Amino acid sequence: MAEKIKVTIDGTEHEVEAGENILQVCLDKGMLIPHFCYHEAMGPLGACRLCAANIAPAADKPGRLEMTCMTRASAGMVINVNDEYATKFRKSVIEDLMLNHPHDCPVCDEGGECMLQDMTVITEHQHRRTRFPKRTWKNQYLGPLVHHEMNRCITCYRCVRYYGDYALGSDLGAYGSRNRVYFGRLNDGVLESEFSGNLIDVCPTGVFTNKRFREVYTRPWDLQTARSVCVSCSVGCNVLPGFRHTDLRRIKPAENDAVNKYFMCDRGRYGGEFVNLPSRLSDARVSGTSMMTEDGIDAVAAQLKDIATKHGAGAIAGLGSQRASLEANAALTAVLKALGSDRVACFGSQADREAARLAASITASRELPTPSLPGLEKADFVLSVGGDLTAEAPMLDLAIRQAVRQKAPLFIVSPRAGSLDKFATASLRTAPGTEAGIVKEIAAGGGKDFVAQVATALKSAKSPVILCSTLHGDAALVGAVYQLAKSANTADRPCGLAYYYKSANTAGVALARKDESPEAIAADAKSGKIKALVVLERNAAAEPALAEAIAQCEYVVAIDCYENATTNDASAVLPCVAHYQSFGTILNFEGRAQHFSGLNIPGSATMASSEVLLNIAERLGASEIIQGLDFHDVYDITTESGKAVDGIRTGDSGALVKSDSKPTAPPSAKPASTGMVAWHIHHTFGSEELSAMSPPIAELAPAAGLELNPEDAKSRNLSDGQNADLTKEFGVSGLLTVNAGLAKGTLGIRVIQTAVSAPRKEVTA
Amino acid sequence: MTTQKVLFKNIDTFKGVTPCSYEQYVKGGGYEGAKAAFKKTPHEVQQVIKDSNLRGRGGAGFPTGLKWSFVPMDNFKGQKYLICNCDEMEPGTFKDRALVYGDPHQLIEGMLIAAYALQMTKGFIFIRYEYKKGARILEEACAEAKKHGFLGKKLLGTDFEFELDVHLSAGRYICGEETALINSLEGKRANPRSKPPFPQIKGFLGQPTIVNNVETFCNMPHILAHGADWFKGLGLNGNAGTKIMGASGRVKNPGLWELPLGVPMRDILEKHAQGPSRGKAFKAVIPGGLSTPMMTPEQFDTPMDFDSIAKAGSRLGTAGLIVFDEGDCMVDSTANIMKFYARESCGFCTPCREGIPWILDIVRAIGAGNGEKDDMSILDDMSKHIMHTFCAFAPGAQGPFLSAITTFRSEFEAFIKSREAAAAGVN
Ligand SMILES: Cc1cc2nc3c(=O)[nH]c(=O)nc-3n(C[C@H](O)[C@H](O)[C@H](O)COP(=O)(O)O)c2cc1C
Ligand code: SF4
Ligand code: SF4
Ligand code: SF4
Ligand code: FES
């Protein structure tokens, strides 16, 4: 801990840490010193000159005008923000910046949440004294996400510092000099970074604005907003979805010191538009007839009761959802319990289930520290295994970039090179299923080349972290990584371990007490043993393991917010509100229980899926079950402090859950395959179910198809761009991309959700 | 008073400048300073420079020995860099050009001595874009020096090595500011860096770096060859060394002269530059390259040395006088001056980037008869605000600007009044 010292700010003494940034001290204490170029994530720059104050090293020493952002606290320092000249100077800086500003606030998308507007008011620059022409610029096309309006630029350099220095993007720069500095790309074109949307928030003016929001623009204060959690991956970034009338207009990151502070990824920011799709469900549909949800619930409850009576309790099973809340999944269990059944499957395959459940149990055992996003940023060694962070858990990638910036060595072991590989100290391309073996070699020490390099770096690290994907159903890898982290973890040198998952609440459902393999349920549904399936927020009909079962099962109830293959074929459809209107709790990759709040939006369903299910349970006469329903009945969790998970609400950063049971023993690795192994390639854009339906995300998604290493392609006489028919070998065919960044022996299958085309509705502000 | 020719021993700018060859240079005592230096320890060489009271010739006059003393020495094992600043884009300044074009080996020898004293094994000469020919001259001289064992490995019978490269700048005034120079040399935008850390600790590629001016280096061979006391004896009134002084503008004989530090300004104006060029009395002089406050005829007896000029309210800067006569309109001249700064601002910080072009717009408007009542008060305000910028560029611009609107305020006011009078007449 740094030494505590006293400084005087505008006549009041404050205790601060020696060396603290004076501007940050003041901001933390609620004193809003005007500033532009300073940003907590990027640090001080000293360029805008707006944060000036009169600063003296001691009360008896003369003060002078200094930039608070460039000044570090020292004992006895006297800071006068209200100094007469400093006040005048700050006003003059705004006047300087306004010389060329277009003053187009009435039509500017930043209006109302514009830092330049705020600073202009704070500094009391009111009267325009210039009479000269303003500079003008041409704007650029930057792709479907970010709109560019250069005339509003105040040359604060935040955008390039964020995009290039912080996010390590290389296609946005500052060009030219003097009072003509241009911030943009070399040429028009789609921004390459997966984190480009943050430009909108870091830019203090309306140069970079949200292109989607712009098209359906409304003043930000007219948005209906409640704090939520992003649903598009297992990182669980905190967000502020903004609704107007019936539609979701935009998503912004919400500050949470423990998760994401200022930033989020483009998939999360732009992936919420599934909420607005014309396929959004608002009415119940039972046997082809539309009805009120309440009536639908009555009909479904009656039908389920009937089946249970006729065929026994074992005839009904539930399909739980990795994207629905803990509450909704618990309510599904309550419904089944009311019908006497305890059969639920939350995963798409036994392999996925094993991997995720093992990972979640390891995490929840709290035996090893799970790094949070800020923790990852401070790592001095990073090993990423088994997946593509940028595609599978984007904000983990951005956190790792911060560690890389601090010179942490980064090692990647995976079948396919992703965006992060260009920053890796070394990457090892290896066929799916072989990663566990490599991890074991690292743990064993010795080895040579890559393995030795990783082992040596791990040994000398002070705060190492290991990240592992569970998206590829490799439980042996999950187990091997656990062993490696355990062997590297000592009391004075903790080794962080983080697993990440397919969906926003995969970690949550992976801790469910009751969960069985989907294959078992599918088999019983096909054999007729199971007569009814209750499907919670899940397009199970699109899952290979379940498609047939859904098709053959007598009675399928689908509860979801939008139409999909499952709702289309279901005997009964009950609508629920979409995630960003819904409320509940989900567990992110850390096992952090995060609550999200609901909003009542006209023109959509009115109940959260948990409410729909509890209503069914109620109709089944199970009020006792409902009343006694507590997460602890359903999930193997409490919070770290021992309190129940219920009652975690927005505002606290979300408690980490803890499970008392020991992690199950990892399965032994399957013998390495000698032939080709299929691997699902997840993409940042287009692979995650909900966000893939959002038009801007669909626009950025790559084409579906197959990938092979050049050698594997050559030995099959296949070339890039060709339609490859591998039906005989693997049961797939598709457009082939030959990718040297794919390990030999890997058949890459791109996971691209077929987007539902969704014309935007005409809206009025 | 006869001046000893030291730096200009091999150079006569009035006869046209051709580079002094290696042979000629050696014949005149060249590389003797380096030989003397290599007989001493690096610390001893640093001490000689400190004792000589050499002050940096790049404009600020910072004592070179003191600047060097911050470079980590004995226990430091990493790479250190030596950089020669030959960006010379300061208007009214063309001394480094003469030194480089006329006697390249003098600079190389100076850098070799500094490199040895500071144990820096890699050096760069950062040279202004327009001095392309100079860059070629330097490259040839470097090759020659290498051939004769003054650059490269195992120099002068020691294990010391020094590699020297010439870097042709892309051509911006701000590249002369030492931290912007370093950024530029690293391939980054030529924006200055914040200090601390100072380049001596963290400079080029984050390593300890010294940046000195061409003329500063050129003094070193002579100091090492003849000793610190000899050097101190070259100047007047306790100033050490000679200085290349220049004059341009409304003088009959513009040019460069090597003169003792402390020579009265009037000597340059009248004796060397031979008085006004078009029969009109001198009106003002900017003494040290453009970025220094104007001085007026009653100050012409001020000695040309760092402290005396500072006492008179200006700065010695590069000692390149820019001379105005009674025929010069100070409003137009100010516009011309501010045009340079508006164009050369690096664009990093607000008061300089936005403020100076605004000043220029206003001064131009005044000069065009479109001045307005409040213009002078805006100019007064701006003259204060541009002092609080990120680097010394804008305070440099403030020098001539503030002195112009103060000393020649009546000219500005007359322009504004005439418009007001005209407007009043219409009503
Ligand atoms: C805007 C600006 C331009 C400068 N241009 C030059 C230059 O062209 N040559 C130079 O030697 N120093 C220039 N300087 C000064 C350098 O920053 C630095 O102080 C100098 O090179 C140090 O050398 P010295 O200690 O030998 O004087 C400039 C400074 C500023 C602020
Ligand atoms: S575009 Fe925005 S962030 Fe970038 S420099 Fe301009 S005002 Fe600052
Ligand atoms: S990283 Fe994941 S949770 Fe965060 S914004 Fe992106 S998709 Fe959403
Ligand atoms: S004062 Fe001018 S040159 Fe110096 S950093 Fe600021 S904008 Fe750049
Ligand atoms: S915030 Fe301090 S100079 Fe910009």
PDB file of C-alpha atoms in Angstrom, chain A residues 323-461:
ATOM      1  CA  ARG A 323     -29.216 -18.692 -21.887  1.00  0.00           C
ATOM      2  CA  ALA A 324     -32.093 -18.480 -19.412  1.00  0.00           C
ATOM      3  CA  SER A 325     -31.767 -17.390 -15.795  1.00  0.00           C
ATOM      4  CA  LEU A 326     -31.175 -19.588 -12.796  1.00  0.00           C
ATOM      5  CA  GLU A 327     -34.719 -18.689 -11.753  1.00  0.00           C
ATOM      6  CA  ALA A 328     -36.195 -19.900 -15.019  1.00  0.00           C
ATOM      7  CA  ASN A 329     -34.277 -23.162 -14.895  1.00  0.00           C
ATOM      8  CA  ALA A 330     -35.266 -23.612 -11.263  1.00  0.00           C
ATOM      9  CA  ALA A 331     -38.889 -22.952 -12.201  1.00  0.00           C
ATOM     10  CA  LEU A 332     -38.634 -25.613 -14.882  1.00  0.00           C
ATOM     11  CA  THR A 333     -37.521 -28.053 -12.213  1.00  0.00           C
ATOM     12  CA  ALA A 334     -40.481 -26.942 -10.105  1.00  0.00           C
ATOM     13  CA  VAL A 335     -42.904 -27.688 -12.920  1.00  0.00           C
ATOM     14  CA  LEU A 336     -41.375 -31.123 -13.426  1.00  0.00           C
ATOM     15  CA  LYS A 337     -41.391 -31.760  -9.715  1.00  0.00           C
ATOM     16  CA  ALA A 338     -45.063 -30.858  -9.608  1.00  0.00           C
ATOM     17  CA  LEU A 339     -45.577 -33.505 -12.255  1.00  0.00           C
ATOM     18  CA  GLY A 340     -43.445 -35.957 -10.328  1.00  0.00           C
ATOM     19  CA  SER A 341     -40.530 -35.890 -12.738  1.00  0.00           C
ATOM     20  CA  ASP A 342     -36.908 -34.962 -12.151  1.00  0.00           C
ATOM     21  CA  ARG A 343     -35.606 -35.435 -15.671  1.00  0.00           C
ATOM     22  CA  VAL A 344     -33.813 -32.381 -17.090  1.00  0.00           C
ATOM     23  CA  ALA A 345     -31.113 -31.944 -19.669  1.00  0.00           C
ATOM     24  CA  CYS A 346     -29.451 -28.571 -20.022  1.00  0.00           C
ATOM     25  CA  PHE A 347     -26.716 -29.448 -22.495  1.00  0.00           C
ATOM     26  CA  GLY A 348     -26.523 -30.301 -26.144  1.00  0.00           C
ATOM     27  CA  SER A 349     -24.386 -33.382 -25.785  1.00  0.00           C
ATOM     28  CA  GLN A 350     -22.923 -35.554 -23.087  1.00  0.00           C
ATOM     29  CA  ALA A 351     -19.429 -34.335 -24.014  1.00  0.00           C
ATOM     30  CA  ASP A 352     -20.404 -30.676 -23.628  1.00  0.00           C
ATOM     31  CA  ARG A 353     -22.179 -31.521 -20.423  1.00  0.00           C
ATOM     32  CA  GLU A 354     -19.210 -33.279 -18.888  1.00  0.00           C
ATOM     33  CA  ALA A 355     -16.794 -30.522 -19.831  1.00  0.00           C
ATOM     34  CA  ALA A 356     -18.974 -27.703 -18.557  1.00  0.00           C
ATOM     35  CA  ARG A 357     -20.030 -29.449 -15.364  1.00  0.00           C
ATOM     36  CA  LEU A 358     -16.472 -30.351 -14.502  1.00  0.00           C
ATOM     37  CA  ALA A 359     -15.262 -26.826 -15.205  1.00  0.00           C
ATOM     38  CA  ALA A 360     -18.058 -25.234 -13.210  1.00  0.00           C
ATOM     39  CA  SER A 361     -17.532 -27.540 -10.272  1.00  0.00           C
ATOM     40  CA  ILE A 362     -13.812 -26.762 -10.256  1.00  0.00           C
ATOM     41  CA  THR A 363     -14.552 -23.054 -10.375  1.00  0.00           C
ATOM     42  CA  ALA A 364     -17.222 -23.185  -7.687  1.00  0.00           C
ATOM     43  CA  SER A 365     -15.032 -25.219  -5.366  1.00  0.00           C
ATOM     44  CA  ARG A 366     -12.923 -22.040  -5.071  1.00  0.00           C
ATOM     45  CA  GLU A 367      -9.877 -24.167  -4.622  1.00  0.00           C
ATOM     46  CA  LEU A 368      -8.036 -22.012  -7.127  1.00  0.00           C
ATOM     47  CA  PRO A 369      -8.554 -18.292  -7.678  1.00  0.00           C
ATOM     48  CA  THR A 370     -10.652 -17.413 -10.695  1.00  0.00           C
ATOM     49  CA  PRO A 371      -9.355 -14.183 -12.175  1.00  0.00           C
ATOM     50  CA  SER A 372     -11.886 -11.452 -12.881  1.00  0.00           C
ATOM     51  CA  LEU A 373     -11.437  -9.189 -15.897  1.00  0.00           C
ATOM     52  CA  PRO A 374      -9.388  -6.636 -13.920  1.00  0.00           C
ATOM     53  CA  GLY A 375      -7.394  -9.546 -12.508  1.00  0.00           C
ATOM     54  CA  LEU A 376      -6.623 -10.860 -15.978  1.00  0.00           C
ATOM     55  CA  GLU A 377      -5.346  -7.448 -16.995  1.00  0.00           C
ATOM     56  CA  LYS A 378      -2.700  -7.680 -14.305  1.00  0.00           C
ATOM     57  CA  ALA A 379      -1.524 -11.195 -15.117  1.00  0.00           C
ATOM     58  CA  ASP A 380       2.160 -11.609 -15.897  1.00  0.00           C
ATOM     59  CA  PHE A 381       1.726 -14.927 -17.667  1.00  0.00           C
ATOM     60  CA  VAL A 382      -1.186 -16.088 -19.772  1.00  0.00           C
ATOM     61  CA  LEU A 383      -1.834 -19.527 -21.162  1.00  0.00           C
ATOM     62  CA  SER A 384      -4.959 -19.893 -23.270  1.00  0.00           C
ATOM     63  CA  VAL A 385      -5.980 -23.411 -24.120  1.00  0.00           C
ATOM     64  CA  GLY A 386      -8.502 -25.097 -26.313  1.00  0.00           C
ATOM     65  CA  GLY A 387     -10.426 -22.244 -27.831  1.00  0.00           C
ATOM     66  CA  ASP A 388     -10.437 -18.858 -29.461  1.00  0.00           C
ATOM     67  CA  LEU A 389     -10.917 -16.219 -26.776  1.00  0.00           C
ATOM     68  CA  THR A 390     -11.868 -13.440 -29.148  1.00  0.00           C
ATOM     69  CA  ALA A 391     -14.674 -15.519 -30.588  1.00  0.00           C
ATOM     70  CA  GLU A 392     -15.795 -17.442 -27.539  1.00  0.00           C
ATOM     71  CA  ALA A 393     -15.412 -14.880 -24.738  1.00  0.00           C
ATOM     72  CA  PRO A 394     -14.471 -11.583 -26.395  1.00  0.00           C
ATOM     73  CA  MET A 395     -13.882  -9.403 -23.368  1.00  0.00           C
ATOM     74  CA  LEU A 396     -11.477 -11.932 -21.913  1.00  0.00           C
ATOM     75  CA  ASP A 397      -9.427 -11.267 -25.022  1.00  0.00           C
ATOM     76  CA  LEU A 398      -9.469  -7.504 -24.385  1.00  0.00           C
ATOM     77  CA  ALA A 399      -8.350  -8.127 -20.805  1.00  0.00           C
ATOM     78  CA  ILE A 400      -5.523 -10.350 -22.010  1.00  0.00           C
ATOM     79  CA  ARG A 401      -4.434  -7.590 -24.389  1.00  0.00           C
ATOM     80  CA  GLN A 402      -3.852  -5.409 -21.336  1.00  0.00           C
ATOM     81  CA  ALA A 403      -1.650  -8.063 -19.809  1.00  0.00           C
ATOM     82  CA  VAL A 404       0.210  -8.328 -23.109  1.00  0.00           C
ATOM     83  CA  ARG A 405       0.717  -4.560 -23.091  1.00  0.00           C
ATOM     84  CA  GLN A 406       2.372  -4.962 -19.697  1.00  0.00           C
ATOM     85  CA  LYS A 407       4.725  -7.467 -21.341  1.00  0.00           C
ATOM     86  CA  ALA A 408       3.089 -10.612 -19.981  1.00  0.00           C
ATOM     87  CA  PRO A 409       4.055 -13.573 -22.141  1.00  0.00           C
ATOM     88  CA  LEU A 410       1.020 -15.087 -23.865  1.00  0.00           C
ATOM     89  CA  PHE A 411       0.882 -18.696 -24.979  1.00  0.00           C
ATOM     90  CA  ILE A 412      -1.926 -20.250 -26.964  1.00  0.00           C
ATOM     91  CA  VAL A 413      -2.626 -23.930 -27.505  1.00  0.00           C
ATOM     92  CA  SER A 414      -5.525 -24.471 -29.867  1.00  0.00           C
ATOM     93  CA  PRO A 415      -6.473 -26.002 -33.192  1.00  0.00           C
ATOM     94  CA  ARG A 416      -6.992 -22.680 -34.953  1.00  0.00           C
ATOM     95  CA  ALA A 417      -5.335 -19.257 -34.922  1.00  0.00           C
ATOM     96  CA  GLY A 418      -7.593 -16.403 -33.840  1.00  0.00           C
ATOM     97  CA  SER A 419      -7.254 -12.636 -33.488  1.00  0.00           C
ATOM     98  CA  LEU A 420      -5.235 -12.938 -30.310  1.00  0.00           C
ATOM     99  CA  ASP A 421      -2.536 -15.100 -31.834  1.00  0.00           C
ATOM    100  CA  LYS A 422      -0.726 -12.175 -33.378  1.00  0.00           C
ATOM    101  CA  PHE A 423       0.100 -10.975 -29.862  1.00  0.00           C
ATOM    102  CA  ALA A 424       1.178 -14.375 -28.600  1.00  0.00           C
ATOM    103  CA  THR A 425       4.719 -15.044 -27.476  1.00  0.00           C
ATOM    104  CA  ALA A 426       4.213 -18.457 -29.014  1.00  0.00           C
ATOM    105  CA  SER A 427       1.233 -20.415 -30.290  1.00  0.00           C
ATOM    106  CA  LEU A 428       0.916 -24.126 -30.753  1.00  0.00           C
ATOM    107  CA  ARG A 429      -1.494 -25.385 -33.389  1.00  0.00           C
ATOM    108  CA  THR A 430      -2.597 -28.823 -32.482  1.00  0.00           C
ATOM    109  CA  ALA A 431      -5.488 -31.047 -33.515  1.00  0.00           C
ATOM    110  CA  PRO A 432      -8.620 -31.141 -31.337  1.00  0.00           C
ATOM    111  CA  GLY A 433      -8.307 -33.637 -28.526  1.00  0.00           C
ATOM    112  CA  THR A 434      -4.533 -33.376 -28.338  1.00  0.00           C
ATOM    113  CA  GLU A 435      -4.471 -30.225 -26.207  1.00  0.00           C
ATOM    114  CA  ALA A 436      -4.849 -32.153 -22.949  1.00  0.00           C
ATOM    115  CA  GLY A 437      -1.701 -34.118 -23.696  1.00  0.00           C
ATOM    116  CA  ILE A 438       0.254 -30.921 -24.238  1.00  0.00           C
ATOM    117  CA  VAL A 439      -1.059 -29.408 -21.029  1.00  0.00           C
ATOM    118  CA  LYS A 440       0.049 -32.522 -19.178  1.00  0.00           C
ATOM    119  CA  GLU A 441       3.507 -32.225 -20.678  1.00  0.00           C
ATOM    120  CA  ILE A 442       3.704 -28.631 -19.479  1.00  0.00           C
ATOM    121  CA  ALA A 443       2.642 -29.720 -16.019  1.00  0.00           C
ATOM    122  CA  ALA A 444       5.220 -32.490 -16.007  1.00  0.00           C
ATOM    123  CA  GLY A 445       7.988 -29.963 -16.605  1.00  0.00           C
ATOM    124  CA  GLY A 446      10.866 -30.647 -18.922  1.00  0.00           C
ATOM    125  CA  GLY A 447       9.809 -31.184 -22.494  1.00  0.00           C
ATOM    126  CA  LYS A 448      11.241 -29.116 -25.240  1.00  0.00           C
ATOM    127  CA  ASP A 449      10.466 -26.220 -27.578  1.00  0.00           C
ATOM    128  CA  PHE A 450       7.025 -24.786 -26.949  1.00  0.00           C
ATOM    129  CA  VAL A 451       6.283 -26.942 -23.931  1.00  0.00           C
ATOM    130  CA  ALA A 452       9.581 -26.057 -22.278  1.00  0.00           C
ATOM    131  CA  GLN A 453       9.114 -22.379 -23.084  1.00  0.00           C
ATOM    132  CA  VAL A 454       5.681 -22.323 -21.461  1.00  0.00           C
ATOM    133  CA  ALA A 455       6.823 -24.307 -18.439  1.00  0.00           C
ATOM    134  CA  THR A 456       9.780 -21.977 -17.855  1.00  0.00           C
ATOM    135  CA  ALA A 457       7.697 -18.851 -18.213  1.00  0.00           C
ATOM    136  CA  LEU A 458       5.063 -20.251 -15.869  1.00  0.00           C
ATOM    137  CA  LYS A 459       7.656 -21.059 -13.268  1.00  0.00           C
ATOM    138  CA  SER A 460       9.026 -17.509 -13.149  1.00  0.00           C
ATOM    139  CA  ALA A 461       5.624 -15.770 -13.240  1.00  0.00           C
TER     140      ALA A 461
END
